[in-house]
């Protein structure tokens, strides 16, 4: 009975990892496709901009789901738990404190009806920390091997985790570079923030799918 119970717990944790992965990878796809249902919407400049579209409820709902799943996830030790718990809180923070719709917007935003400048600043901070912790989790925590000598599948997974972590950091660096120096250049017509955020979310989601043993299982 105990063995069966332990096995069901392991399966449930694998399912949770897969669910987190699916939600992370689905978020940009669902928002972009759903955004076309709003006449004249087209592709917006960032994932966060979909808060101000017909996809607001979907944007908030998926972020809350990802946040709660990350908080409920229990890792191998305390550092795993701290990182996933904080990642979950930051994901929820991104939903609670929306970005500004446009530069001259003066309407109070979000649940707390904050001035746009404050809400936008908090949104950027939470989003930055969210992606930073996702990269740390993928590169450093998912690659831990414990006392066993890692087999070929584990080594392959570790390579994937590190690549995903690098993609997230590179995407984050690209967003910062664009917002500081390139925001008013020709690049703005190509929605670079949306593209880089999508790459980061896909890397995040893919690493969790692999962690859930969807691929490269032992």
PDB file of C-alpha atoms in Angstrom:
ATOM      1  CA  UNK A   1       0.000   0.000   0.000  1.00  0.00           C
ATOM      2  CA  UNK A   2       2.814   2.402   0.927  1.00  0.00           C
ATOM      3  CA  UNK A   3       4.621   1.673  -2.340  1.00  0.00           C
ATOM      4  CA  UNK A   4       1.454   2.335  -4.320  1.00  0.00           C
ATOM      5  CA  UNK A   5       0.871   5.603  -2.445  1.00  0.00           C
ATOM      6  CA  UNK A   6       4.446   6.760  -3.048  1.00  0.00           C
ATOM      7  CA  UNK A   7       4.099   5.916  -6.728  1.00  0.00           C
ATOM      8  CA  UNK A   8       0.902   7.967  -6.999  1.00  0.00           C
ATOM      9  CA  UNK A   9       2.643  10.920  -5.339  1.00  0.00           C
ATOM     10  CA  UNK A  10       5.505  10.688  -7.842  1.00  0.00           C
ATOM     11  CA  UNK A  11       3.020  10.551 -10.724  1.00  0.00           C
ATOM     12  CA  UNK A  12       1.146  13.572  -9.379  1.00  0.00           C
ATOM     13  CA  UNK A  13       4.371  15.575  -9.137  1.00  0.00           C
ATOM     14  CA  UNK A  14       5.296  14.623 -12.684  1.00  0.00           C
ATOM     15  CA  UNK A  15       1.826  15.677 -13.811  1.00  0.00           C
ATOM     16  CA  UNK A  16       2.225  19.004 -11.981  1.00  0.00           C
ATOM     17  CA  UNK A  17       5.560  19.621 -13.703  1.00  0.00           C
ATOM     18  CA  UNK A  18       4.004  18.845 -17.077  1.00  0.00           C
ATOM     19  CA  UNK A  19       1.059  21.125 -16.379  1.00  0.00           C
ATOM     20  CA  UNK A  20       3.376  23.994 -15.462  1.00  0.00           C
ATOM     21  CA  UNK A  21       5.306  23.341 -18.668  1.00  0.00           C
ATOM     22  CA  UNK A  22       2.204  23.255 -20.852  1.00  0.00           C
ATOM     23  CA  UNK A  23       0.839  26.485 -19.364  1.00  0.00           C
ATOM     24  CA  UNK A  24       4.164  28.260 -19.824  1.00  0.00           C
ATOM     25  CA  UNK A  25       4.447  27.268 -23.469  1.00  0.00           C
ATOM     26  CA  UNK A  26       0.761  27.848 -24.206  1.00  0.00           C
ATOM     27  CA  UNK A  27       0.531  31.363 -22.733  1.00  0.00           C
ATOM     28  CA  UNK A  28       1.987  33.346 -25.672  1.00  0.00           C
ATOM     29  CA  UNK A  29       0.303  31.158 -28.287  1.00  0.00           C
ATOM     30  CA  UNK A  30      -3.145  31.454 -26.705  1.00  0.00           C
ATOM     31  CA  UNK A  31      -2.817  35.213 -26.195  1.00  0.00           C
ATOM     32  CA  UNK A  32      -1.614  35.943 -29.719  1.00  0.00           C
ATOM     33  CA  UNK A  33      -4.224  33.763 -31.424  1.00  0.00           C
ATOM     34  CA  UNK A  34      -7.013  34.913 -29.113  1.00  0.00           C
ATOM     35  CA  UNK A  35      -6.044  38.536 -29.642  1.00  0.00           C
ATOM     36  CA  UNK A  36      -7.090  38.276 -33.271  1.00  0.00           C
ATOM     37  CA  UNK A  37     -10.681  37.784 -32.099  1.00  0.00           C
ATOM     38  CA  UNK A  38     -10.717  41.485 -31.194  1.00  0.00           C
ATOM     39  CA  UNK A  39     -11.247  43.503 -34.392  1.00  0.00           C
ATOM     40  CA  UNK A  40      -8.229  45.597 -35.300  1.00  0.00           C
ATOM     41  CA  UNK A  41      -6.083  44.112 -32.553  1.00  0.00           C
ATOM     42  CA  UNK A  42      -3.344  42.318 -34.457  1.00  0.00           C
ATOM     43  CA  UNK A  43      -0.134  41.320 -32.702  1.00  0.00           C
ATOM     44  CA  UNK A  44       0.644  43.443 -29.645  1.00  0.00           C
ATOM     45  CA  UNK A  45       4.083  44.584 -28.537  1.00  0.00           C
ATOM     46  CA  UNK A  46       4.463  42.314 -25.522  1.00  0.00           C
ATOM     47  CA  UNK A  47       2.820  39.485 -23.625  1.00  0.00           C
ATOM     48  CA  UNK A  48       1.849  41.935 -20.883  1.00  0.00           C
ATOM     49  CA  UNK A  49       0.062  44.201 -23.373  1.00  0.00           C
ATOM     50  CA  UNK A  50      -2.620  41.539 -23.760  1.00  0.00           C
ATOM     51  CA  UNK A  51      -3.875  42.573 -20.320  1.00  0.00           C
ATOM     52  CA  UNK A  52      -5.394  45.555 -22.132  1.00  0.00           C
ATOM     53  CA  UNK A  53      -7.109  43.433 -24.776  1.00  0.00           C
ATOM     54  CA  UNK A  54      -9.949  40.954 -25.024  1.00  0.00           C
ATOM     55  CA  UNK A  55      -7.519  38.375 -23.574  1.00  0.00           C
ATOM     56  CA  UNK A  56      -7.197  40.047 -20.169  1.00  0.00           C
ATOM     57  CA  UNK A  57      -8.987  37.268 -18.282  1.00  0.00           C
ATOM     58  CA  UNK A  58      -6.927  34.579 -20.014  1.00  0.00           C
ATOM     59  CA  UNK A  59      -3.678  36.443 -19.295  1.00  0.00           C
ATOM     60  CA  UNK A  60      -4.513  36.867 -15.616  1.00  0.00           C
ATOM     61  CA  UNK A  61      -5.946  33.357 -15.269  1.00  0.00           C
ATOM     62  CA  UNK A  62      -2.943  31.548 -16.724  1.00  0.00           C
ATOM     63  CA  UNK A  63      -0.487  33.607 -14.654  1.00  0.00           C
ATOM     64  CA  UNK A  64      -2.448  32.851 -11.484  1.00  0.00           C
ATOM     65  CA  UNK A  65      -2.544  29.162 -12.395  1.00  0.00           C
ATOM     66  CA  UNK A  66       1.207  29.053 -13.073  1.00  0.00           C
ATOM     67  CA  UNK A  67       1.863  30.979  -9.868  1.00  0.00           C
ATOM     68  CA  UNK A  68      -0.264  28.728  -7.684  1.00  0.00           C
ATOM     69  CA  UNK A  69       1.153  25.563  -9.243  1.00  0.00           C
ATOM     70  CA  UNK A  70       4.704  26.803  -8.649  1.00  0.00           C
ATOM     71  CA  UNK A  71       3.889  27.637  -5.030  1.00  0.00           C
ATOM     72  CA  UNK A  72       2.300  24.224  -4.477  1.00  0.00           C
ATOM     73  CA  UNK A  73       5.284  22.425  -6.042  1.00  0.00           C
ATOM     74  CA  UNK A  74       7.684  20.922  -3.522  1.00  0.00           C
ATOM     75  CA  UNK A  75      11.265  20.341  -4.615  1.00  0.00           C
ATOM     76  CA  UNK A  76      14.026  18.179  -3.202  1.00  0.00           C
ATOM     77  CA  UNK A  77      15.225  20.666  -0.592  1.00  0.00           C
ATOM     78  CA  UNK A  78      14.589  24.110   0.868  1.00  0.00           C
ATOM     79  CA  UNK A  79      16.348  26.055  -1.894  1.00  0.00           C
ATOM     80  CA  UNK A  80      14.104  24.387  -4.487  1.00  0.00           C
ATOM     81  CA  UNK A  81      11.051  25.353  -2.474  1.00  0.00           C
ATOM     82  CA  UNK A  82      12.211  28.934  -1.977  1.00  0.00           C
ATOM     83  CA  UNK A  83      12.886  29.419  -5.672  1.00  0.00           C
ATOM     84  CA  UNK A  84       9.599  27.915  -6.871  1.00  0.00           C
ATOM     85  CA  UNK A  85       7.582  29.692  -4.165  1.00  0.00           C
ATOM     86  CA  UNK A  86       9.098  33.059  -5.047  1.00  0.00           C
ATOM     87  CA  UNK A  87       8.673  32.348  -8.768  1.00  0.00           C
ATOM     88  CA  UNK A  88       4.997  31.662  -8.136  1.00  0.00           C
ATOM     89  CA  UNK A  89       4.565  34.859  -6.127  1.00  0.00           C
ATOM     90  CA  UNK A  90       6.255  36.902  -8.840  1.00  0.00           C
ATOM     91  CA  UNK A  91       4.013  35.330 -11.503  1.00  0.00           C
ATOM     92  CA  UNK A  92       0.959  36.364  -9.493  1.00  0.00           C
ATOM     93  CA  UNK A  93       2.515  39.808  -9.002  1.00  0.00           C
ATOM     94  CA  UNK A  94       2.791  40.214 -12.776  1.00  0.00           C
ATOM     95  CA  UNK A  95      -0.963  39.602 -12.991  1.00  0.00           C
ATOM     96  CA  UNK A  96      -1.855  41.858 -10.037  1.00  0.00           C
ATOM     97  CA  UNK A  97       0.198  44.827 -11.220  1.00  0.00           C
ATOM     98  CA  UNK A  98      -0.434  45.284 -14.960  1.00  0.00           C
ATOM     99  CA  UNK A  99       1.759  47.202 -17.346  1.00  0.00           C
ATOM    100  CA  UNK A 100       0.624  50.547 -18.722  1.00  0.00           C
ATOM    101  CA  UNK A 101      -1.486  50.538 -21.871  1.00  0.00           C
ATOM    102  CA  UNK A 102       0.364  53.511 -23.407  1.00  0.00           C
ATOM    103  CA  UNK A 103       2.743  56.214 -22.273  1.00  0.00           C
ATOM    104  CA  UNK A 104       0.118  58.915 -21.611  1.00  0.00           C
ATOM    105  CA  UNK A 105      -2.342  56.608 -19.825  1.00  0.00           C
ATOM    106  CA  UNK A 106      -3.554  58.099 -16.524  1.00  0.00           C
ATOM    107  CA  UNK A 107      -6.177  55.532 -15.481  1.00  0.00           C
ATOM    108  CA  UNK A 108      -5.614  53.608 -12.230  1.00  0.00           C
ATOM    109  CA  UNK A 109      -4.602  50.027 -12.968  1.00  0.00           C
ATOM    110  CA  UNK A 110      -5.134  46.598 -11.485  1.00  0.00           C
ATOM    111  CA  UNK A 111      -6.846  45.281  -8.396  1.00  0.00           C
ATOM    112  CA  UNK A 112      -5.211  47.937  -6.222  1.00  0.00           C
ATOM    113  CA  UNK A 113      -6.022  50.779  -8.657  1.00  0.00           C
ATOM    114  CA  UNK A 114      -2.486  52.123  -8.587  1.00  0.00           C
ATOM    115  CA  UNK A 115      -1.216  55.015 -10.701  1.00  0.00           C
ATOM    116  CA  UNK A 116       0.089  53.700 -14.036  1.00  0.00           C
ATOM    117  CA  UNK A 117       3.714  54.619 -13.306  1.00  0.00           C
ATOM    118  CA  UNK A 118       3.738  52.655 -10.039  1.00  0.00           C
ATOM    119  CA  UNK A 119       1.844  49.661 -11.427  1.00  0.00           C
ATOM    120  CA  UNK A 120       4.063  49.571 -14.510  1.00  0.00           C
ATOM    121  CA  UNK A 121       7.250  49.731 -12.451  1.00  0.00           C
ATOM    122  CA  UNK A 122       6.103  46.926 -10.153  1.00  0.00           C
ATOM    123  CA  UNK A 123       5.051  44.887 -13.175  1.00  0.00           C
ATOM    124  CA  UNK A 124       8.508  45.181 -14.731  1.00  0.00           C
ATOM    125  CA  UNK A 125      10.195  44.302 -11.437  1.00  0.00           C
ATOM    126  CA  UNK A 126       8.057  41.200 -10.835  1.00  0.00           C
ATOM    127  CA  UNK A 127       8.431  40.054 -14.454  1.00  0.00           C
ATOM    128  CA  UNK A 128      12.224  40.504 -14.345  1.00  0.00           C
ATOM    129  CA  UNK A 129      12.524  38.555 -11.083  1.00  0.00           C
ATOM    130  CA  UNK A 130      10.129  35.879 -12.360  1.00  0.00           C
ATOM    131  CA  UNK A 131      12.243  35.186 -15.442  1.00  0.00           C
ATOM    132  CA  UNK A 132      15.477  35.430 -13.459  1.00  0.00           C
ATOM    133  CA  UNK A 133      14.344  32.747 -11.014  1.00  0.00           C
ATOM    134  CA  UNK A 134      13.054  30.553 -13.837  1.00  0.00           C
ATOM    135  CA  UNK A 135      16.506  30.664 -15.410  1.00  0.00           C
ATOM    136  CA  UNK A 136      18.200  29.918 -12.087  1.00  0.00           C
ATOM    137  CA  UNK A 137      15.840  27.019 -11.466  1.00  0.00           C
ATOM    138  CA  UNK A 138      16.438  25.500 -14.883  1.00  0.00           C
ATOM    139  CA  UNK A 139      20.216  25.984 -14.990  1.00  0.00           C
ATOM    140  CA  UNK A 140      21.202  25.203 -11.411  1.00  0.00           C
ATOM    141  CA  UNK A 141      18.419  23.296  -9.631  1.00  0.00           C
ATOM    142  CA  UNK A 142      17.041  21.015 -12.343  1.00  0.00           C
ATOM    143  CA  UNK A 143      20.590  19.844 -13.091  1.00  0.00           C
ATOM    144  CA  UNK A 144      21.331  18.543  -9.599  1.00  0.00           C
ATOM    145  CA  UNK A 145      22.118  14.819  -9.635  1.00  0.00           C
ATOM    146  CA  UNK A 146      22.210  13.801  -5.975  1.00  0.00           C
ATOM    147  CA  UNK A 147      24.436  10.878  -5.018  1.00  0.00           C
ATOM    148  CA  UNK A 148      23.825   8.706  -8.082  1.00  0.00           C
ATOM    149  CA  UNK A 149      26.093   8.778 -11.105  1.00  0.00           C
ATOM    150  CA  UNK A 150      23.985  10.388 -13.844  1.00  0.00           C
ATOM    151  CA  UNK A 151      23.079   8.181 -16.783  1.00  0.00           C
ATOM    152  CA  UNK A 152      22.945   9.265 -20.430  1.00  0.00           C
ATOM    153  CA  UNK A 153      19.313  10.382 -20.207  1.00  0.00           C
ATOM    154  CA  UNK A 154      19.987  12.533 -17.139  1.00  0.00           C
ATOM    155  CA  UNK A 155      23.013  14.064 -18.863  1.00  0.00           C
ATOM    156  CA  UNK A 156      20.847  14.831 -21.900  1.00  0.00           C
ATOM    157  CA  UNK A 157      18.202  16.419 -19.672  1.00  0.00           C
ATOM    158  CA  UNK A 158      20.849  18.502 -17.909  1.00  0.00           C
ATOM    159  CA  UNK A 159      22.025  19.838 -21.258  1.00  0.00           C
ATOM    160  CA  UNK A 160      18.457  20.809 -22.103  1.00  0.00           C
ATOM    161  CA  UNK A 161      17.969  22.492 -18.717  1.00  0.00           C
ATOM    162  CA  UNK A 162      21.140  24.555 -19.141  1.00  0.00           C
ATOM    163  CA  UNK A 163      20.238  25.559 -22.690  1.00  0.00           C
ATOM    164  CA  UNK A 164      16.768  26.603 -21.513  1.00  0.00           C
ATOM    165  CA  UNK A 165      18.280  28.627 -18.679  1.00  0.00           C
ATOM    166  CA  UNK A 166      20.641  30.368 -21.100  1.00  0.00           C
ATOM    167  CA  UNK A 167      17.767  31.139 -23.491  1.00  0.00           C
ATOM    168  CA  UNK A 168      15.768  32.730 -20.662  1.00  0.00           C
ATOM    169  CA  UNK A 169      18.716  34.887 -19.537  1.00  0.00           C
ATOM    170  CA  UNK A 170      19.593  35.853 -23.125  1.00  0.00           C
ATOM    171  CA  UNK A 171      15.966  36.802 -23.795  1.00  0.00           C
ATOM    172  CA  UNK A 172      15.833  38.836 -20.604  1.00  0.00           C
ATOM    173  CA  UNK A 173      19.069  40.617 -21.519  1.00  0.00           C
ATOM    174  CA  UNK A 174      17.702  41.307 -24.997  1.00  0.00           C
ATOM    175  CA  UNK A 175      14.540  42.855 -23.560  1.00  0.00           C
ATOM    176  CA  UNK A 176      16.543  45.098 -21.220  1.00  0.00           C
ATOM    177  CA  UNK A 177      18.859  46.141 -24.064  1.00  0.00           C
ATOM    178  CA  UNK A 178      15.918  46.938 -26.320  1.00  0.00           C
ATOM    179  CA  UNK A 179      14.018  48.937 -23.690  1.00  0.00           C
ATOM    180  CA  UNK A 180      17.087  50.975 -22.731  1.00  0.00           C
ATOM    181  CA  UNK A 181      18.609  51.710 -26.131  1.00  0.00           C
ATOM    182  CA  UNK A 182      16.557  50.459 -29.083  1.00  0.00           C
ATOM    183  CA  UNK A 183      12.937  51.130 -28.184  1.00  0.00           C
ATOM    184  CA  UNK A 184      12.479  53.943 -30.710  1.00  0.00           C
ATOM    185  CA  UNK A 185      14.281  52.353 -33.635  1.00  0.00           C
ATOM    186  CA  UNK A 186      12.942  50.376 -36.591  1.00  0.00           C
ATOM    187  CA  UNK A 187      12.961  47.253 -34.386  1.00  0.00           C
ATOM    188  CA  UNK A 188       9.725  48.321 -32.697  1.00  0.00           C
ATOM    189  CA  UNK A 189       7.814  47.260 -35.826  1.00  0.00           C
ATOM    190  CA  UNK A 190       8.913  43.648 -35.238  1.00  0.00           C
ATOM    191  CA  UNK A 191       7.556  43.292 -31.671  1.00  0.00           C
ATOM    192  CA  UNK A 192      10.955  42.252 -30.256  1.00  0.00           C
ATOM    193  CA  UNK A 193       9.736  42.183 -26.646  1.00  0.00           C
ATOM    194  CA  UNK A 194       6.916  39.811 -27.568  1.00  0.00           C
ATOM    195  CA  UNK A 195       9.320  37.555 -29.473  1.00  0.00           C
ATOM    196  CA  UNK A 196      11.882  37.455 -26.661  1.00  0.00           C
ATOM    197  CA  UNK A 197       9.221  36.888 -23.999  1.00  0.00           C
ATOM    198  CA  UNK A 198       7.809  34.041 -26.079  1.00  0.00           C
ATOM    199  CA  UNK A 199      11.252  32.437 -26.368  1.00  0.00           C
ATOM    200  CA  UNK A 200      11.752  32.746 -22.604  1.00  0.00           C
ATOM    201  CA  UNK A 201       8.334  31.260 -21.839  1.00  0.00           C
ATOM    202  CA  UNK A 202       8.860  28.394 -24.276  1.00  0.00           C
ATOM    203  CA  UNK A 203      12.248  27.655 -22.715  1.00  0.00           C
ATOM    204  CA  UNK A 204      10.662  27.749 -19.256  1.00  0.00           C
ATOM    205  CA  UNK A 205       7.805  25.506 -20.320  1.00  0.00           C
ATOM    206  CA  UNK A 206      10.005  23.054 -22.202  1.00  0.00           C
ATOM    207  CA  UNK A 207      12.362  22.618 -19.245  1.00  0.00           C
ATOM    208  CA  UNK A 208       9.402  21.777 -16.997  1.00  0.00           C
ATOM    209  CA  UNK A 209       8.008  19.324 -19.561  1.00  0.00           C
ATOM    210  CA  UNK A 210      11.374  17.570 -19.595  1.00  0.00           C
ATOM    211  CA  UNK A 211      11.443  17.653 -15.787  1.00  0.00           C
ATOM    212  CA  UNK A 212       8.048  15.951 -15.858  1.00  0.00           C
ATOM    213  CA  UNK A 213       9.688  13.181 -17.915  1.00  0.00           C
ATOM    214  CA  UNK A 214       7.633  13.893 -20.994  1.00  0.00           C
ATOM    215  CA  UNK A 215      10.935  13.603 -22.861  1.00  0.00           C
ATOM    216  CA  UNK A 216      14.250  11.873 -22.108  1.00  0.00           C
ATOM    217  CA  UNK A 217      12.848   9.810 -19.283  1.00  0.00           C
ATOM    218  CA  UNK A 218      15.066   7.224 -17.597  1.00  0.00           C
TER     219      UNK A 218
END
